[in-house]
Coordinates of C-alpha atoms in Angstrom, one line a residue:
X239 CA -1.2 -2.4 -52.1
X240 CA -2.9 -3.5 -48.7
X241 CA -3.5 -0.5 -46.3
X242 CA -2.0 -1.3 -42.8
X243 CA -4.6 -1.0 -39.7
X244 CA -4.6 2.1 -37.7
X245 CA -2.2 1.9 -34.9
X246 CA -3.2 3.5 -31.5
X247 CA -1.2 4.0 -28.3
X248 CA -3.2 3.9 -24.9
X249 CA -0.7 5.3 -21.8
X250 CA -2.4 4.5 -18.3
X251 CA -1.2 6.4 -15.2
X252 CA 1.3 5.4 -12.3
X253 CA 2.6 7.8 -11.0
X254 CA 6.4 7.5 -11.2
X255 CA 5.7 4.0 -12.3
X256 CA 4.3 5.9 -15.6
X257 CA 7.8 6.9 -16.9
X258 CA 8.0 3.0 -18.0
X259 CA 5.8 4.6 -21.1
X260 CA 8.8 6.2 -21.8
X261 CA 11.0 3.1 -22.2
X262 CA 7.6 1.4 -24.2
X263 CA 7.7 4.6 -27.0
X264 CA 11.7 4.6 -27.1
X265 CA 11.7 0.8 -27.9
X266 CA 8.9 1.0 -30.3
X267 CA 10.7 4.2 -32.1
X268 CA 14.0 1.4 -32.5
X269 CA 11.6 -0.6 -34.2
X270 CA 9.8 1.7 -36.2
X271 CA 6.6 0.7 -35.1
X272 CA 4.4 3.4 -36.2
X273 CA 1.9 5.1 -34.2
X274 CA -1.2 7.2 -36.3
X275 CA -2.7 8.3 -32.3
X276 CA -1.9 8.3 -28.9
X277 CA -4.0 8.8 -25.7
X278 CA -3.0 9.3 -22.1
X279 CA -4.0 9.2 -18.6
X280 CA -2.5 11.0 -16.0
X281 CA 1.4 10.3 -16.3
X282 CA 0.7 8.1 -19.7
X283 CA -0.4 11.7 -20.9
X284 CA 2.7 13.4 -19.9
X285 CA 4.8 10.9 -22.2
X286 CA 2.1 10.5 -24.3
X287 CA 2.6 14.6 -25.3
X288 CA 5.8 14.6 -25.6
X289 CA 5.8 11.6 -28.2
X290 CA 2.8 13.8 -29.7
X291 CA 5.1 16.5 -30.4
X292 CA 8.2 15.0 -32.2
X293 CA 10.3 15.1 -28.4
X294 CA 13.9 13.1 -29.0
X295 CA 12.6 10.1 -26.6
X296 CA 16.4 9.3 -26.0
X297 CA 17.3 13.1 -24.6
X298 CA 13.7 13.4 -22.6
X299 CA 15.3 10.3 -21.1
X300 CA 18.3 11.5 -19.9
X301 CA 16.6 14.7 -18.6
X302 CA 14.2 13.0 -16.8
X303 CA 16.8 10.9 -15.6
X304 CA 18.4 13.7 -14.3
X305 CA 15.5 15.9 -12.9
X306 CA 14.5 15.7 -9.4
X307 CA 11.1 15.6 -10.1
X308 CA 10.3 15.5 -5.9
X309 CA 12.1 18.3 -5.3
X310 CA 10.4 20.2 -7.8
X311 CA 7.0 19.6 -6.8
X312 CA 7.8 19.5 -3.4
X313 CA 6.2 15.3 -2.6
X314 CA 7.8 13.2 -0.5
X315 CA 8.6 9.7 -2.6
X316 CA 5.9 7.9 0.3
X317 CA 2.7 7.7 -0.9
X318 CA 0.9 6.8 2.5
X319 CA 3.1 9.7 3.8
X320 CA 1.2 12.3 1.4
X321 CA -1.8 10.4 1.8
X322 CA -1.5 11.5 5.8
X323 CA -1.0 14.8 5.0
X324 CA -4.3 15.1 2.4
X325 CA -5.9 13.6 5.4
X326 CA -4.1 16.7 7.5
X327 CA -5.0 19.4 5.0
X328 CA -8.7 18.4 5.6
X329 CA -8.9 18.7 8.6
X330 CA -7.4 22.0 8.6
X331 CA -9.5 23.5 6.0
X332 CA -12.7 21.9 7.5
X333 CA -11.7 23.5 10.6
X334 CA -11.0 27.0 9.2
X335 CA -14.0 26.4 6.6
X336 CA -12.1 27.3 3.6
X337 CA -13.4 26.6 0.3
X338 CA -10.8 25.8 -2.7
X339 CA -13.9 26.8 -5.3
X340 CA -13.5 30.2 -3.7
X341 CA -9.7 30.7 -3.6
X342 CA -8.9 33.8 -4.6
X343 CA -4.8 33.0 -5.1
X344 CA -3.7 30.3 -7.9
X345 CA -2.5 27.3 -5.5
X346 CA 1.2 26.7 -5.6
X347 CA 1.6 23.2 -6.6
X348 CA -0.5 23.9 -9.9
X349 CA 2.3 26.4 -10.3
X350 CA 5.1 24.0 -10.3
X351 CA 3.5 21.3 -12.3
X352 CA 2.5 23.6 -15.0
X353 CA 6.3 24.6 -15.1
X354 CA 7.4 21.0 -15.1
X355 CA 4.2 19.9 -17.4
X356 CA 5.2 23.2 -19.8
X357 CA 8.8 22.3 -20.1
X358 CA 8.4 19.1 -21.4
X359 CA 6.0 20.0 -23.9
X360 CA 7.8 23.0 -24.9
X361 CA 4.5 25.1 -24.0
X362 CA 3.1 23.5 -27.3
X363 CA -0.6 23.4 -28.1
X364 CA -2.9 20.2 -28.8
X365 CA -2.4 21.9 -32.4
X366 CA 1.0 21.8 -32.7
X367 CA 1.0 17.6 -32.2
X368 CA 2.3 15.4 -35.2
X369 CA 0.5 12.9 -34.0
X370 CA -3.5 13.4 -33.1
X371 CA -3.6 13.0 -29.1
X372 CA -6.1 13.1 -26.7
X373 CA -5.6 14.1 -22.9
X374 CA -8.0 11.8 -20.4
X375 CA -9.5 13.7 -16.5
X376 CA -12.5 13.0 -14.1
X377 CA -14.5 15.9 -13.6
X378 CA -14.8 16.1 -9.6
X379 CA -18.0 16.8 -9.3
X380 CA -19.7 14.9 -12.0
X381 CA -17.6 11.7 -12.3
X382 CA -17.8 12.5 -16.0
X383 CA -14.8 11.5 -17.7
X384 CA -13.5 14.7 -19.9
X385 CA -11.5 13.9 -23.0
X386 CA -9.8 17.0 -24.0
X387 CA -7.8 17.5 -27.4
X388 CA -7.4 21.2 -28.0
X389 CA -6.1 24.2 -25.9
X390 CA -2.2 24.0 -24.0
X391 CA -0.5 20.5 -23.5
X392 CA 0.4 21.5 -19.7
X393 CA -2.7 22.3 -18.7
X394 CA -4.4 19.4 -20.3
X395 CA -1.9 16.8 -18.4
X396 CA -1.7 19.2 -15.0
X397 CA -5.6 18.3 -15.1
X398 CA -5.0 14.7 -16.1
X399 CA -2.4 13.9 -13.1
X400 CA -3.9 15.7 -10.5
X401 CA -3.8 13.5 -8.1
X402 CA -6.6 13.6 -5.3
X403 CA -5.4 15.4 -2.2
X404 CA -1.6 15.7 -3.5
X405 CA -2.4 18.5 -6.3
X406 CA -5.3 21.1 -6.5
X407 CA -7.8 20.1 -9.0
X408 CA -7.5 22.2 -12.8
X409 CA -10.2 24.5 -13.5
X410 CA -11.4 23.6 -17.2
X411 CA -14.2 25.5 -18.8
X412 CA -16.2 25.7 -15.5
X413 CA -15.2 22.3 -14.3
X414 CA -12.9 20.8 -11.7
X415 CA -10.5 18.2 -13.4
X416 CA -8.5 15.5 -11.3
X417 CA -6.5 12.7 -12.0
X418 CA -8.1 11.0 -15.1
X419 CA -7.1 7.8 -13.8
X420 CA -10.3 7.5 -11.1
X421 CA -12.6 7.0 -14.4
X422 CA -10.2 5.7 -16.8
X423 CA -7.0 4.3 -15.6
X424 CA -5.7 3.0 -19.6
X425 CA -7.8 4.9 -22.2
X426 CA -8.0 2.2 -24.8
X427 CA -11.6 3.6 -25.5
X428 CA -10.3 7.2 -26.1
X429 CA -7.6 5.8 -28.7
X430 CA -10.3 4.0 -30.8
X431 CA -12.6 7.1 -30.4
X432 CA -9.8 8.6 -32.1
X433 CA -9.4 6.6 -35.1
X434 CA -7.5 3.4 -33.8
X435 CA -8.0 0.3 -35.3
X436 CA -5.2 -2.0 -33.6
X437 CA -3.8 -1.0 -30.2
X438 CA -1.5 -1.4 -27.7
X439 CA -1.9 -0.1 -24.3
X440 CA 0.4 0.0 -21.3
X441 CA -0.8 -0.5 -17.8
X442 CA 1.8 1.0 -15.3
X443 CA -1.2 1.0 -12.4
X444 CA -0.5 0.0 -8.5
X445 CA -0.4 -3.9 -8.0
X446 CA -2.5 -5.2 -5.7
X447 CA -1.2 -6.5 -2.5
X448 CA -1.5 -8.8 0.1
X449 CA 0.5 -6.9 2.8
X450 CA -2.8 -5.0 4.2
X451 CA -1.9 -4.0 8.1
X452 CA -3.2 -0.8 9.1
X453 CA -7.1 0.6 8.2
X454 CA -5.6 3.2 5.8
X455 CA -3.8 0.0 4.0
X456 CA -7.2 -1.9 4.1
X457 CA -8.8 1.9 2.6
X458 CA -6.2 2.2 -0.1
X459 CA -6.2 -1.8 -1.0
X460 CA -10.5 -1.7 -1.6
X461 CA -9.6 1.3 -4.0
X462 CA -7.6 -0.6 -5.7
X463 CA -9.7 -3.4 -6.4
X464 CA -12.7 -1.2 -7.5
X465 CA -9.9 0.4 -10.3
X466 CA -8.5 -2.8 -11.5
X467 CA -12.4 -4.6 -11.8
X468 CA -13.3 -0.9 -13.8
X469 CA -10.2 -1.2 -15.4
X470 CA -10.7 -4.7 -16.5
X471 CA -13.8 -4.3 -17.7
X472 CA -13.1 -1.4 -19.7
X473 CA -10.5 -3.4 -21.7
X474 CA -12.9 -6.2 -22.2
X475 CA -15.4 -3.6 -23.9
X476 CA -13.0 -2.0 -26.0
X477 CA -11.0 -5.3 -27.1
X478 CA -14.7 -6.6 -28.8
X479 CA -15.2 -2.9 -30.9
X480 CA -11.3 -4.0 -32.6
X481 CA -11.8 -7.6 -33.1
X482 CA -9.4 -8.4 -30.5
X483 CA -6.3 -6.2 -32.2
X484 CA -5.0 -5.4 -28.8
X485 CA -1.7 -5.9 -26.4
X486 CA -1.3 -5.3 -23.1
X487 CA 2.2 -4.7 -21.5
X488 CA 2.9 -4.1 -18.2
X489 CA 6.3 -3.2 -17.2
X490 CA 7.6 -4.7 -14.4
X491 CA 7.5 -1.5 -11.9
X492 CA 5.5 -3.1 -9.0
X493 CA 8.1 -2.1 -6.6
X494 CA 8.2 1.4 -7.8
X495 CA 5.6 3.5 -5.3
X496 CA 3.4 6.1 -7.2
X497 CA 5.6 8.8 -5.9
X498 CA 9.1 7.5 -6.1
X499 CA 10.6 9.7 -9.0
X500 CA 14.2 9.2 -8.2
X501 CA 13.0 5.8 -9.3
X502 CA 12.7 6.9 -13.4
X503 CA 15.5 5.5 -15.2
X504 CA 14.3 2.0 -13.2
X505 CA 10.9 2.8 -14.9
X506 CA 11.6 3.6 -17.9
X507 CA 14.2 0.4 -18.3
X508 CA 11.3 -1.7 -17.2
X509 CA 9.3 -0.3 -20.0
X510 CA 11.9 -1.2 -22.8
X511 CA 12.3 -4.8 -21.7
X512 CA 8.7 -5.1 -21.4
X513 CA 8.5 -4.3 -25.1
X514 CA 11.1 -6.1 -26.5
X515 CA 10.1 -9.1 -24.8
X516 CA 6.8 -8.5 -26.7
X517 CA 8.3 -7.1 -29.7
X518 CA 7.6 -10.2 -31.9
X519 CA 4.2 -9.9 -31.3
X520 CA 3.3 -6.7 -31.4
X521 CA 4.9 -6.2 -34.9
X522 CA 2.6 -9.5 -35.8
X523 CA -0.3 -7.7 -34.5
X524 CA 0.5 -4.4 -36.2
X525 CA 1.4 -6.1 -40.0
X526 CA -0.6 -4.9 -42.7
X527 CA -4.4 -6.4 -43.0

């Protein structure tokens, strides 16, 4: 009997955006699409976790649904609104000198997403995964992308959606971790590290935009267009090592800010239809070689 190619799942980040992924892996489950691994960045490697450990997609969607994710970690759903107050948190600490490296007390909002990040993983271990998974971050100081597949889920995904001046960075066997999506936005490289031999990868990332006002929309508009030229450049590389056996969705969730989680049954809704609208062709590109 032909052997069917190895099918890997690449989850990029988003923000609240990222909880289309959820509506992707619940529409793929209806059509029992198999997945043999599963990589994630930022909040791809939330979702990406909990399909790793066997999590009933349809009941992590109603709680999710029903969580009020910005009260529990305390954001505001405006993203230039947090981005002021990073910019007012530096000040402050450049006035006082302080020095997060030498923090002596475990920062607050690590503590609340590693009670959120441990809930949803049931406080499970890379080992404890059905299916093999691999957690994306930037090291801070390095720029070194840090692909971690051992150790606690949270902490692994805490590290992976710390998001630059909204969440401390994780400490990680001597190194500072952040958001993984500064180096890596869709890990499509990670997933064929792993083993993958066809993917499909989901890109939940910030649209760019032509509204560009204020300097700090002009600054937040040029970062954007340095991630989506690494981004697409990254896919190119990776879609020559596989032949070409890769699909791109992207969920319709440009309207959804990074930070908007009462936004997340919107999301994940997006993600479904995006799927099924590709559904044809993904089980094409999936059929056995």
């Amino acid at each position: 009997m032909p052997q069917r190619r190895k099918i890997g799942l690449a989850l990029g980040g988003g923000g609240a955006r990222g909880f289309a992924h959820l509506g992707v892996l619940i529409a793929l489950e209806e059509n029992n699409i198999p997945l043999d691994f599963i990589s994630g960045t930022s909040m791809g490697a939330v979702v990406g976790a909990a399909r790793a450990i066997g999590t009933d997609l349809h009941l992590l969607s109603r709680l999710i649904s029903c969580l009020d994710i910005n009260e529990l970690l305390q954001l505001s759903d405006s993203t230039i609104r947090e981005v002021q107050k990073a910019i007012g948190r530096g000040l402050v600490e450049y006035v006082r000198g302080s020095d997060w490296h030498a923090s002596e007390n475990f920062p607050q909002d690590l503590a609340r997403i590693y009670e959120l990040f441990s809930l949803l993983t049931a406080n499970k271990d890379f080992s404890d995964t059905l299916i093999p998974f691999a957690v994306v971050a930037a090291d801070l100081e390095t720029g070194d992308r840090i692909v971690i597949t051992e150790g606690k889920l949270y902490k692994a995904i805490a590290a992976s959606a710390a998001l630059p001046g909204t969440f401390s960075p994780v400490e990680h066997q001597g190194r500072y971790l952040i958001d993984g999506g500064v180096i890596d936005k869709i890990p499509v490289s990670v997933v064929i590290d792993l083993g993958a031999e066809t993917v499909i990868a989901v890109d939940t990332g910030a649209p760019l935009t032509r509204n560009v006002k204020t300097t700090l929309d002009s600054l937040l508009q040029s970062q954007r267009i340095t991630s989506h030229e690494l981004t697409r450049l990254q896919l190119e590389r990776a879609r020559q090592r596989i032949d070409g056996r890769l699909i791109l969705l992207r969920p319709e969730v440009s309207e959804i800010t990074m930070l908007a989680f009462k936004h997340v049954a919107d999301a994940i809704s997006a993600g479904k239809q995006e799927a099924y609208a590709h559904m044809d062709e993904i089980k094409k590109l999936c059929a056995l070689s």
